[in-house]
CSV table of C-alpha atoms in Angstrom, one decimal:
chain,number,residue,atom,x,y,z
A,1,UNK,CA,125.0,87.6,74.1
A,2,UNK,CA,127.8,85.1,74.5
A,3,UNK,CA,128.3,82.2,72.1
A,4,UNK,CA,126.9,79.5,74.5
A,5,UNK,CA,123.7,81.8,75.1
A,6,UNK,CA,123.0,82.3,71.1
A,7,UNK,CA,123.4,78.1,70.8
A,8,UNK,CA,121.0,77.4,73.9
A,9,UNK,CA,118.4,80.0,72.3
A,10,UNK,CA,118.8,78.6,68.8
A,11,UNK,CA,118.8,74.8,69.6
A,12,UNK,CA,115.8,75.3,71.8
A,13,UNK,CA,113.9,77.0,69.1
A,14,UNK,CA,113.6,80.2,70.9
A,15,UNK,CA,115.8,82.1,68.2
A,16,UNK,CA,116.2,81.7,64.7
A,17,UNK,CA,120.1,81.1,63.2
A,18,UNK,CA,119.1,83.1,60.2
A,19,UNK,CA,118.0,85.8,62.4
A,20,UNK,CA,121.4,85.9,64.2
A,21,UNK,CA,123.2,85.7,61.3
A,22,UNK,CA,121.4,89.0,60.1
A,23,UNK,CA,122.4,90.9,63.4
A,24,UNK,CA,125.9,89.9,62.9
A,25,UNK,CA,125.9,90.8,59.1
A,26,UNK,CA,124.6,94.0,59.9
A,27,UNK,CA,127.1,95.1,62.6
A,28,UNK,CA,130.2,94.0,60.1
A,29,UNK,CA,128.4,96.1,57.4
A,30,UNK,CA,128.3,99.0,59.6
A,31,UNK,CA,131.8,98.9,61.3
A,32,UNK,CA,134.2,96.9,59.1
A,33,UNK,CA,134.9,100.2,57.0
A,34,UNK,CA,137.4,101.3,59.8
A,35,UNK,CA,138.5,98.3,61.4
A,36,UNK,CA,139.1,96.1,58.4
A,37,UNK,CA,138.8,92.7,60.1
A,38,UNK,CA,137.6,91.0,56.8
A,39,UNK,CA,139.4,90.4,53.8
A,40,UNK,CA,136.1,88.8,52.2
A,41,UNK,CA,132.3,88.5,54.2
A,42,UNK,CA,130.3,85.6,52.5
A,43,UNK,CA,126.6,86.1,53.6
A,44,UNK,CA,124.9,83.9,50.9
A,45,UNK,CA,127.3,81.0,52.1
A,46,UNK,CA,126.6,81.9,55.7
A,47,UNK,CA,122.9,82.3,55.0
A,48,UNK,CA,122.8,78.9,53.5
A,49,UNK,CA,124.4,77.3,56.6
A,50,UNK,CA,122.1,79.2,58.7
A,51,UNK,CA,119.1,77.7,56.8
A,52,UNK,CA,120.2,74.1,57.6
A,53,UNK,CA,120.7,74.8,61.0
A,54,UNK,CA,117.4,76.2,61.5
A,55,UNK,CA,115.8,73.7,59.3
A,56,UNK,CA,117.2,70.8,61.5
A,57,UNK,CA,115.8,72.7,64.6
A,58,UNK,CA,112.4,72.7,62.8
A,59,UNK,CA,112.8,68.5,62.6
A,60,UNK,CA,113.8,68.1,65.7
A,61,UNK,CA,117.3,67.5,65.1
A,62,UNK,CA,119.9,69.0,67.2
A,63,UNK,CA,122.1,71.0,64.8
A,64,UNK,CA,125.1,70.9,67.4
A,65,UNK,CA,126.9,72.8,70.4
A,66,UNK,CA,127.6,75.6,68.6
A,67,UNK,CA,124.2,75.6,66.7
A,68,UNK,CA,123.6,79.2,64.7
A,69,UNK,CA,126.6,80.6,66.4
A,70,UNK,CA,128.8,82.9,63.7
A,71,UNK,CA,132.3,82.2,63.0
A,72,UNK,CA,135.1,84.1,61.6
A,73,UNK,CA,137.8,82.2,60.0
A,74,UNK,CA,141.3,83.6,59.6
A,75,UNK,CA,142.1,84.0,55.7
A,76,UNK,CA,144.9,80.9,55.9
A,77,UNK,CA,142.4,77.9,56.7
A,78,UNK,CA,141.1,76.3,53.3
A,79,UNK,CA,137.5,76.9,52.7
A,80,UNK,CA,136.1,74.8,49.6
A,81,UNK,CA,135.2,76.9,46.3
A,82,UNK,CA,135.8,80.2,48.8
A,83,UNK,CA,138.7,82.3,48.2
A,84,UNK,CA,141.5,81.9,50.8
A,85,UNK,CA,144.7,84.3,50.5
A,86,UNK,CA,146.5,84.2,53.3
A,87,UNK,CA,146.4,88.2,52.8
A,88,UNK,CA,148.9,87.6,49.8
A,89,UNK,CA,148.9,88.9,46.0
A,90,UNK,CA,150.2,85.8,45.5
A,91,UNK,CA,147.2,83.6,46.5
A,92,UNK,CA,144.6,86.2,45.6
A,93,UNK,CA,141.7,84.6,44.0
A,94,UNK,CA,142.9,81.0,44.9
A,95,UNK,CA,139.6,78.9,45.6
A,96,UNK,CA,140.7,75.7,47.8
A,97,UNK,CA,139.1,72.4,46.2
A,98,UNK,CA,138.6,71.0,50.3
A,99,UNK,CA,137.6,72.3,54.0
A,100,UNK,CA,140.2,72.5,56.7
A,101,UNK,CA,139.4,69.7,59.4
A,102,UNK,CA,138.5,72.9,61.8
A,103,UNK,CA,136.2,74.3,59.5
A,104,UNK,CA,134.0,70.8,58.8
A,105,UNK,CA,134.0,70.4,62.7
A,106,UNK,CA,132.4,74.0,63.1
A,107,UNK,CA,130.0,73.5,60.8
A,108,UNK,CA,129.1,69.9,61.9
A,109,UNK,CA,128.6,71.9,65.5
A,110,UNK,CA,126.1,74.0,64.0
A,111,UNK,CA,128.4,77.4,63.7
A,112,UNK,CA,128.0,79.6,60.6
A,113,UNK,CA,131.2,81.0,58.7
A,114,UNK,CA,130.4,84.0,58.0
A,115,UNK,CA,133.7,85.4,56.1
A,116,UNK,CA,137.7,85.2,55.9
A,117,UNK,CA,139.9,87.6,58.3
A,118,UNK,CA,142.8,89.6,57.7
A,119,UNK,CA,146.2,88.5,58.8
A,120,UNK,CA,149.5,89.9,58.3
A,121,UNK,CA,150.6,87.7,55.0
A,122,UNK,CA,151.4,84.1,55.3
A,123,UNK,CA,151.1,84.6,59.3
A,124,UNK,CA,154.4,86.8,59.4
A,125,UNK,CA,153.9,89.7,61.5
A,126,UNK,CA,152.6,91.1,64.9
A,127,UNK,CA,150.6,93.7,63.9
A,128,UNK,CA,148.6,92.7,61.0
A,129,UNK,CA,150.4,95.5,59.2
A,130,UNK,CA,152.1,93.2,56.9
A,131,UNK,CA,148.5,92.2,54.9
A,132,UNK,CA,148.8,92.6,51.1
A,133,UNK,CA,145.2,94.2,51.8
A,134,UNK,CA,145.9,97.0,54.0
A,135,UNK,CA,146.1,96.8,57.6
A,136,UNK,CA,143.3,96.2,60.6
A,137,UNK,CA,142.7,98.6,63.2
A,138,UNK,CA,142.2,98.1,66.9
A,139,UNK,CA,138.6,98.0,68.1
A,140,UNK,CA,139.6,99.6,71.2
A,141,UNK,CA,141.2,102.3,69.6
A,142,UNK,CA,141.4,102.5,65.6
A,143,UNK,CA,144.9,104.2,66.2
A,144,UNK,CA,146.5,100.9,67.2
A,145,UNK,CA,147.3,98.1,66.0
A,146,UNK,CA,145.1,95.0,66.9
A,147,UNK,CA,148.3,92.5,67.1
A,148,UNK,CA,149.4,90.0,64.8
A,149,UNK,CA,149.3,87.6,62.8
A,150,UNK,CA,145.5,87.0,63.7
A,151,UNK,CA,144.5,90.4,64.1
A,152,UNK,CA,141.4,90.0,62.1
A,153,UNK,CA,140.1,87.5,64.0
A,154,UNK,CA,140.6,89.4,67.3
A,155,UNK,CA,138.9,92.3,65.8
A,156,UNK,CA,136.2,90.5,64.8
A,157,UNK,CA,135.7,89.2,68.0
A,158,UNK,CA,136.4,92.1,70.1
A,159,UNK,CA,134.1,94.3,68.0
A,160,UNK,CA,131.2,92.1,68.3
A,161,UNK,CA,131.3,90.9,64.7
A,162,UNK,CA,131.2,87.3,65.7
A,163,UNK,CA,131.0,86.1,69.3
A,164,UNK,CA,133.7,83.4,68.0
A,165,UNK,CA,136.8,83.4,65.7
A,166,UNK,CA,139.6,81.1,64.3
A,167,UNK,CA,143.2,81.8,64.4
A,168,UNK,CA,146.6,80.4,64.1
A,169,UNK,CA,149.6,80.6,66.4
A,170,UNK,CA,153.3,79.6,65.1
A,171,UNK,CA,155.0,82.4,67.5
A,172,UNK,CA,151.7,84.1,69.6
A,173,UNK,CA,149.5,84.8,66.6
A,174,UNK,CA,146.5,83.7,68.5
A,175,UNK,CA,147.5,85.0,72.1
A,176,UNK,CA,149.3,88.6,71.1
A,177,UNK,CA,146.3,89.7,69.2
A,178,UNK,CA,143.9,88.8,71.8
A,179,UNK,CA,146.1,90.4,74.6
A,180,UNK,CA,145.9,93.6,72.4
A,181,UNK,CA,142.0,93.6,71.5
A,182,UNK,CA,141.1,92.4,75.1
A,183,UNK,CA,139.8,89.1,74.0
A,184,UNK,CA,140.0,85.3,75.2
A,185,UNK,CA,142.9,83.4,72.7
A,186,UNK,CA,144.1,79.8,73.1
A,187,UNK,CA,147.2,78.2,71.4
A,188,UNK,CA,146.6,74.2,71.9
A,189,UNK,CA,149.3,71.6,72.6
A,190,UNK,CA,151.0,70.7,69.4
A,191,UNK,CA,148.8,68.0,67.8
A,192,UNK,CA,145.5,68.6,69.8
A,193,UNK,CA,143.8,70.5,67.0
A,194,UNK,CA,144.3,69.2,63.5
A,195,UNK,CA,146.6,71.3,61.0
A,196,UNK,CA,145.0,69.6,58.0
A,197,UNK,CA,143.9,72.2,55.8
A,198,UNK,CA,146.1,75.0,57.5
A,199,UNK,CA,148.4,77.2,55.0
A,200,UNK,CA,151.6,76.3,56.3
A,201,UNK,CA,153.9,78.8,57.7
A,202,UNK,CA,156.5,76.8,59.6
A,203,UNK,CA,154.8,73.6,60.2
A,204,UNK,CA,156.6,72.5,63.5
A,205,UNK,CA,155.2,75.5,65.3
A,206,UNK,CA,152.2,76.6,63.6
A,207,UNK,CA,148.9,75.3,65.6
A,208,UNK,CA,145.1,76.8,65.7
A,209,UNK,CA,143.2,77.9,68.0
A,210,UNK,CA,139.8,80.1,69.5
A,211,UNK,CA,139.2,83.5,70.2
A,212,UNK,CA,136.0,84.3,72.4
A,213,UNK,CA,134.6,87.3,74.5
A,214,UNK,CA,134.8,84.7,77.2
A,215,UNK,CA,136.6,81.5,78.7
A,216,UNK,CA,133.5,79.4,78.5
A,217,UNK,CA,132.8,80.2,74.8
A,218,UNK,CA,136.7,79.5,74.0
A,219,UNK,CA,136.6,76.1,75.9
A,220,UNK,CA,133.5,75.1,73.9
A,221,UNK,CA,134.8,75.9,70.7
A,222,UNK,CA,138.0,74.5,71.6
A,223,UNK,CA,136.2,70.7,72.3
A,224,UNK,CA,134.8,71.2,69.1
A,225,UNK,CA,137.8,71.8,67.3
A,226,UNK,CA,140.2,69.3,68.9
A,227,UNK,CA,140.7,65.7,68.8
A,228,UNK,CA,142.2,63.2,66.7
A,229,UNK,CA,142.2,63.7,62.9
A,230,UNK,CA,143.5,61.0,60.5
A,231,UNK,CA,144.0,63.5,57.8
A,232,UNK,CA,146.8,65.0,59.8
A,233,UNK,CA,149.6,62.6,60.7
A,234,UNK,CA,150.7,64.9,63.6
A,235,UNK,CA,147.5,64.8,65.5
A,236,UNK,CA,147.6,63.2,68.5
A,237,UNK,CA,145.8,59.8,68.9
A,238,UNK,CA,143.0,58.5,71.6
A,239,UNK,CA,143.0,62.7,72.4
A,240,UNK,CA,139.7,63.7,74.1
A,241,UNK,CA,138.8,67.4,74.6
A,242,UNK,CA,137.0,68.3,78.0
A,243,UNK,CA,137.8,72.0,78.5
A,244,UNK,CA,134.2,73.3,79.5
A,245,UNK,CA,134.4,70.4,82.4
A,246,UNK,CA,137.3,72.2,83.7
A,247,UNK,CA,135.7,75.5,84.4
A,248,UNK,CA,134.4,75.1,87.7
A,249,UNK,CA,137.5,73.6,89.2
A,250,UNK,CA,139.1,76.4,90.5
A,251,UNK,CA,142.6,76.9,91.6
A,252,UNK,CA,143.0,75.6,94.9
A,253,UNK,CA,145.7,73.6,96.0
A,254,UNK,CA,147.3,74.4,92.5
A,255,UNK,CA,150.6,75.1,92.0
A,256,UNK,CA,151.7,78.3,90.0
A,257,UNK,CA,155.1,79.5,88.5
A,258,UNK,CA,156.0,82.9,87.9
A,259,UNK,CA,158.7,82.7,84.9
A,260,UNK,CA,161.4,85.6,86.6
A,261,UNK,CA,162.8,86.1,83.3
A,262,UNK,CA,159.6,87.1,81.8
A,263,UNK,CA,157.9,88.9,84.4
A,264,UNK,CA,160.1,91.5,85.7
A,265,UNK,CA,162.6,89.3,87.6
A,266,UNK,CA,166.7,89.0,87.6
A,267,UNK,CA,167.8,88.5,84.3
A,268,UNK,CA,164.5,89.8,82.7
A,269,UNK,CA,164.3,90.3,79.1
A,270,UNK,CA,164.1,94.2,78.1
A,271,UNK,CA,160.9,96.0,77.0
A,272,UNK,CA,158.5,94.8,79.6
A,273,UNK,CA,156.3,97.9,80.6
A,274,UNK,CA,156.1,98.4,84.2
A,275,UNK,CA,152.2,98.6,83.7
A,276,UNK,CA,151.6,94.9,82.2
A,277,UNK,CA,153.9,93.7,84.8
A,278,UNK,CA,152.0,95.5,87.5
A,279,UNK,CA,148.7,93.7,86.1
A,280,UNK,CA,150.4,90.4,85.9
A,281,UNK,CA,151.6,90.5,89.4
A,282,UNK,CA,147.8,91.5,90.7
A,283,UNK,CA,146.8,88.2,88.3
A,284,UNK,CA,149.3,86.1,90.3
A,285,UNK,CA,148.1,87.4,93.5
A,286,UNK,CA,144.3,86.8,92.4
A,287,UNK,CA,145.3,83.1,92.2
A,288,UNK,CA,147.0,83.0,95.5
A,289,UNK,CA,143.6,84.4,96.7
A,290,UNK,CA,141.7,81.6,95.5
A,291,UNK,CA,143.7,78.8,97.0
A,292,UNK,CA,146.7,78.3,94.7
A,293,UNK,CA,150.3,78.4,95.9
A,294,UNK,CA,152.8,80.9,94.2
A,295,UNK,CA,156.4,80.6,93.4
A,296,UNK,CA,159.0,82.2,91.3
A,297,UNK,CA,160.5,79.8,88.6
A,298,UNK,CA,163.8,80.4,86.5
A,299,UNK,CA,163.7,79.4,83.0
A,300,UNK,CA,167.1,80.8,81.9
A,301,UNK,CA,166.4,79.5,78.1
A,302,UNK,CA,163.2,81.5,77.8
A,303,UNK,CA,165.1,84.3,77.1
A,304,UNK,CA,166.9,82.7,74.0
A,305,UNK,CA,163.3,81.9,72.6
A,306,UNK,CA,163.2,84.5,70.4
A,307,UNK,CA,166.3,84.2,68.4
A,308,UNK,CA,165.9,80.5,68.3
A,309,UNK,CA,162.5,80.9,66.7
A,310,UNK,CA,163.6,83.2,64.1
A,311,UNK,CA,165.7,80.6,62.8
A,312,UNK,CA,163.5,77.9,62.9
A,313,UNK,CA,160.6,79.7,61.7
A,314,UNK,CA,162.3,81.2,58.9
A,315,UNK,CA,163.9,78.1,57.9
A,316,UNK,CA,160.8,75.9,57.8
A,317,UNK,CA,158.9,79.3,55.9
A,318,UNK,CA,161.8,79.0,53.2
A,319,UNK,CA,161.1,75.3,52.0
A,320,UNK,CA,157.3,75.6,53.2
A,321,UNK,CA,157.1,78.9,50.7
A,322,UNK,CA,158.7,77.2,47.6
A,323,UNK,CA,155.8,75.9,46.4
A,324,UNK,CA,154.6,79.0,45.2
A,325,UNK,CA,156.3,79.3,42.2
A,326,UNK,CA,154.1,80.6,39.7
A,327,UNK,CA,152.6,77.1,38.5
A,328,UNK,CA,150.3,75.5,40.9
A,329,UNK,CA,148.9,78.1,42.9
A,330,UNK,CA,147.4,82.0,42.1
A,331,UNK,CA,149.7,84.4,40.6
A,332,UNK,CA,151.5,83.9,37.5
A,333,UNK,CA,153.6,86.5,35.7
A,334,UNK,CA,154.8,85.7,32.3
A,335,UNK,CA,158.2,85.5,30.9
A,336,UNK,CA,160.4,84.0,28.5
A,337,UNK,CA,161.6,81.1,30.4
A,338,UNK,CA,160.3,79.2,33.4
A,339,UNK,CA,163.0,80.0,35.7
A,340,UNK,CA,162.3,83.9,34.8
A,341,UNK,CA,158.6,83.3,35.3
A,342,UNK,CA,159.2,82.1,38.4
A,343,UNK,CA,161.3,84.6,40.0
A,344,UNK,CA,158.9,87.0,38.5
A,345,UNK,CA,155.7,85.5,40.0
A,346,UNK,CA,157.5,85.4,43.4
A,347,UNK,CA,158.8,88.5,43.4
A,348,UNK,CA,155.3,90.8,42.4
A,349,UNK,CA,153.6,87.9,44.8
A,350,UNK,CA,155.5,88.1,48.1
A,351,UNK,CA,155.3,91.1,50.4
A,352,UNK,CA,158.6,92.6,52.1
A,353,UNK,CA,158.4,90.9,55.3
A,354,UNK,CA,157.9,87.5,53.6
A,355,UNK,CA,160.8,87.6,51.5
A,356,UNK,CA,162.8,88.9,54.5
A,357,UNK,CA,161.9,85.5,56.2
A,358,UNK,CA,162.5,83.4,53.2
A,359,UNK,CA,166.0,84.9,52.6
A,360,UNK,CA,166.7,84.8,56.5
A,361,UNK,CA,165.9,80.8,56.1
A,362,UNK,CA,167.2,80.3,53.1
A,363,UNK,CA,170.6,81.5,54.6
A,364,UNK,CA,170.3,79.4,57.6
A,365,UNK,CA,169.8,76.3,56.2
A,366,UNK,CA,172.6,77.1,53.3
A,367,UNK,CA,175.6,74.8,53.4
A,368,UNK,CA,178.6,76.2,55.6
A,369,UNK,CA,176.0,77.8,57.8
A,370,UNK,CA,173.3,74.9,58.9
A,371,UNK,CA,175.1,74.2,61.6
A,372,UNK,CA,176.2,77.7,62.9
A,373,UNK,CA,172.6,79.0,62.7
A,374,UNK,CA,169.8,76.6,62.3
A,375,UNK,CA,171.1,73.4,64.3
A,376,UNK,CA,172.3,75.9,67.2
A,377,UNK,CA,168.8,77.1,67.4
A,378,UNK,CA,167.9,73.5,67.4
A,379,UNK,CA,169.9,73.0,70.5
A,380,UNK,CA,168.3,75.9,72.3
A,381,UNK,CA,164.8,74.3,71.6
A,382,UNK,CA,165.9,71.1,73.1
A,383,UNK,CA,167.7,72.9,75.9
A,384,UNK,CA,164.1,74.9,76.3
A,385,UNK,CA,162.2,71.7,76.4
A,386,UNK,CA,164.3,70.0,79.5
A,387,UNK,CA,164.2,73.5,81.4
A,388,UNK,CA,160.1,73.7,81.1
A,389,UNK,CA,160.0,69.8,82.0
A,390,UNK,CA,162.1,70.6,85.5
A,391,UNK,CA,159.9,73.7,85.5
A,392,UNK,CA,156.5,71.9,85.6
A,393,UNK,CA,158.0,69.5,87.7
A,394,UNK,CA,157.8,72.0,91.1
A,395,UNK,CA,154.9,73.8,89.5
A,396,UNK,CA,151.1,73.3,87.5
A,397,UNK,CA,151.3,76.4,85.6
A,398,UNK,CA,153.3,79.1,84.6
A,399,UNK,CA,152.2,82.7,84.4
A,400,UNK,CA,153.6,85.6,82.5
A,401,UNK,CA,152.3,88.7,80.8
A,402,UNK,CA,151.2,88.0,77.2
A,403,UNK,CA,152.9,91.0,75.3
A,404,UNK,CA,155.5,93.3,76.5
A,405,UNK,CA,153.3,96.3,76.0
A,406,UNK,CA,149.7,97.0,75.2
A,407,UNK,CA,148.6,98.2,71.6
A,408,UNK,CA,150.9,100.4,70.2
A,409,UNK,CA,150.2,103.0,67.3
A,410,UNK,CA,149.9,101.8,64.0
A,411,UNK,CA,153.0,102.6,61.7
A,412,UNK,CA,155.3,102.9,64.8
A,413,UNK,CA,157.3,99.7,64.5
A,414,UNK,CA,156.9,98.9,60.9
A,415,UNK,CA,160.2,100.2,60.0
A,416,UNK,CA,162.5,98.1,62.6
A,417,UNK,CA,161.6,94.4,62.1
A,418,UNK,CA,163.7,93.9,65.2
A,419,UNK,CA,161.5,96.2,67.6
A,420,UNK,CA,158.6,94.2,66.2
A,421,UNK,CA,159.6,90.9,66.5
A,422,UNK,CA,160.2,91.6,70.4
A,423,UNK,CA,156.3,91.3,71.0
A,424,UNK,CA,156.2,88.0,70.9
A,425,UNK,CA,159.1,87.2,73.3
A,426,UNK,CA,156.4,86.1,76.0
A,427,UNK,CA,154.9,83.6,73.5
A,428,UNK,CA,157.8,81.8,71.9
A,429,UNK,CA,158.4,79.4,74.2
A,430,UNK,CA,155.3,77.3,73.9
A,431,UNK,CA,155.6,77.4,70.3
A,432,UNK,CA,158.9,76.0,70.4
A,433,UNK,CA,158.1,73.5,73.2
A,434,UNK,CA,154.7,72.5,71.6
A,435,UNK,CA,153.1,73.5,75.0
A,436,UNK,CA,149.3,75.2,75.5
A,437,UNK,CA,148.6,78.6,76.4
A,438,UNK,CA,145.9,80.8,76.7
A,439,UNK,CA,145.6,85.0,77.1
A,440,UNK,CA,143.0,86.2,79.4
A,441,UNK,CA,142.5,89.8,79.7
A,442,UNK,CA,143.4,91.5,82.7
A,443,UNK,CA,142.4,95.4,83.3
A,444,UNK,CA,144.1,97.8,81.4
A,445,UNK,CA,147.2,99.8,80.9
A,446,UNK,CA,148.4,103.4,81.9
A,447,UNK,CA,146.7,104.4,78.0
A,448,UNK,CA,143.7,102.6,79.3
A,449,UNK,CA,144.0,99.5,76.4
A,450,UNK,CA,143.5,96.2,77.7
A,451,UNK,CA,146.1,94.0,79.2
A,452,UNK,CA,146.6,90.4,78.6
A,453,UNK,CA,148.1,87.7,81.0
A,454,UNK,CA,149.2,84.4,79.8
A,455,UNK,CA,148.6,80.8,81.5
A,456,UNK,CA,151.0,78.0,80.0
A,457,UNK,CA,150.8,74.7,81.1
A,458,UNK,CA,152.6,71.0,80.2
A,459,UNK,CA,151.6,68.9,76.9
A,460,UNK,CA,148.6,68.0,77.1
A,461,UNK,CA,147.4,70.4,79.8
A,462,UNK,CA,145.0,72.4,77.7
A,463,UNK,CA,142.3,71.6,80.3
A,464,UNK,CA,144.3,73.1,83.0
A,465,UNK,CA,144.7,76.7,81.1
A,466,UNK,CA,141.1,77.1,80.5
A,467,UNK,CA,140.5,76.1,84.4
A,468,UNK,CA,143.3,78.8,85.2
A,469,UNK,CA,141.8,81.4,82.8
A,470,UNK,CA,138.4,81.0,84.6
A,471,UNK,CA,139.5,81.9,87.7
A,472,UNK,CA,141.5,84.8,86.5
A,473,UNK,CA,138.5,86.2,84.4
A,474,UNK,CA,136.1,85.8,87.6
A,475,UNK,CA,139.2,88.0,89.5
A,476,UNK,CA,139.1,90.4,86.3
A,477,UNK,CA,135.6,91.1,86.5
A,478,UNK,CA,134.0,88.8,84.4
A,479,UNK,CA,134.1,88.4,80.8
A,480,UNK,CA,135.1,91.7,78.6
C-alpha cells in the first residue's frame, strides 16, 4: 500500500493509524534481523504519535497529508529525547534536546516516526559498511550492500518496513542507495529543505531528501519537508514547493540532455557498466517516445567532480567534527590532561573512514598546501557551476546513470577506498553545484539487481525532476 493510499484511508477514517503502525512494526520485527536497516526502533513513541493521529480524525480534524504514514529517519537527524548516533561510537547514547525541522514538519503532516536507520558513520561512505554498529544488507539480495550512506533508510523502504524514509545526500547518499535498492530517492536544491537539526558532515554539500517506493509518494513527502525555515540561514526564502502538481505534466516538448562524460560517450569516466549504460539509454529513448527532444551534451568538468569533492568534503568535515572532543557530546575517555583526554576520546570514538577523511581534510587546509589542494578544488567547483549553467541553456534536464554499477557484494570494496569513492562519480556533480537530482528505478542489470537512472535539473528545478521521473517510472512499468 502506498504512502498516499495509507494517508487517504486514515484521513477518511477507514483505517486507524495505530493499526497501520502495528503492521509495519511486525514487518520490522520479522525482517530487520537479517537486514539491519534500523539502529533503533521506537515503538512506544511511534504509538503515541499514531494515537494522536487517530484522535484528530475522531475529532473531525485533518491530521495532515501524511496521516498515519510510518516514516524511517536516518540516524543523523536530531530527535528530541531519542538517541541520535550518526552510527558512531562517539555519539552512542546521546539524546538531542530538540527535533530537526524535517522531523517537526513530518509530525505536523501526520507522519509517524518509527525509528532511526543505519548509515555509514557520519554519512561518510557509499555502502553502509562503515557503521560502528555493523553493516546493512540489501533487501533485494542480502549478500549485497544497500549503498550508502543512507543505506538503512533505503533498505527500510525497499523491504516495506516503512513506505517513506528520510535521508541526507552529501555526494549521492540518497540517490546511490535508492538505485541499489530499487526505490526512488531525491536530493533537493541546496536550501530548498532546511538542514536545521541535521548533524553536519560537509555543510556546503549536505541536503535532506525523501525515499519512497513511487515518485508520487516521494513528491508528497518533498512538499511536506521543503520550504523556508528561519532556523536555517541557508534555506531559500519564499520557496514554495509544488512537486505533486508536476507529476501529470509529461515531457512533450521538453529538452533532455545526456552528459557525454557520464553516459559512455567520448571521454567518459571509467567503471560504468554496460548493462547500466544500456538501461540509461533505454530511459532516454522512453523520454523521446513521450515527446522530449534529446541531445548529447558535453560537461568536461563532470569527470573532475570526484577529485574536487574528496578535497572539499573532507576539509569541511575536519572542521565540523572538531566539536567531538570528549567534552560536549557523547563519549569521553578519561586521561591525565585535557589534551590527552581529547585525543583518547577521538581515537576511541571515530572509525577508520572518519579518521581518514579528517586527516585528508586537515592536510588540505594546512598552511602551505591550502592553495595547491583546497583552493584548486574550489576553482574546479566554480568551473563546474559555469559548465552546467551553459548546459542548461541548451536543455531543460540532464539524464545519467545514478551509479556506475548495480549493488556490489558486501566486503568487496572495503579494503580499497578509491574503488569505493568511484561509486559516487555520477551523483557528486550536483552536490558541488547545489542542483537537484532524483534517482528512479529503471529495469535491472545482468545480475538481476535494480538499476537507477538519474534526472538532474538546474537550481530550483525540483518540480522538473519529479515531472520527468514520473514519465520514467511509467515507462519502466510503474511504481516498484
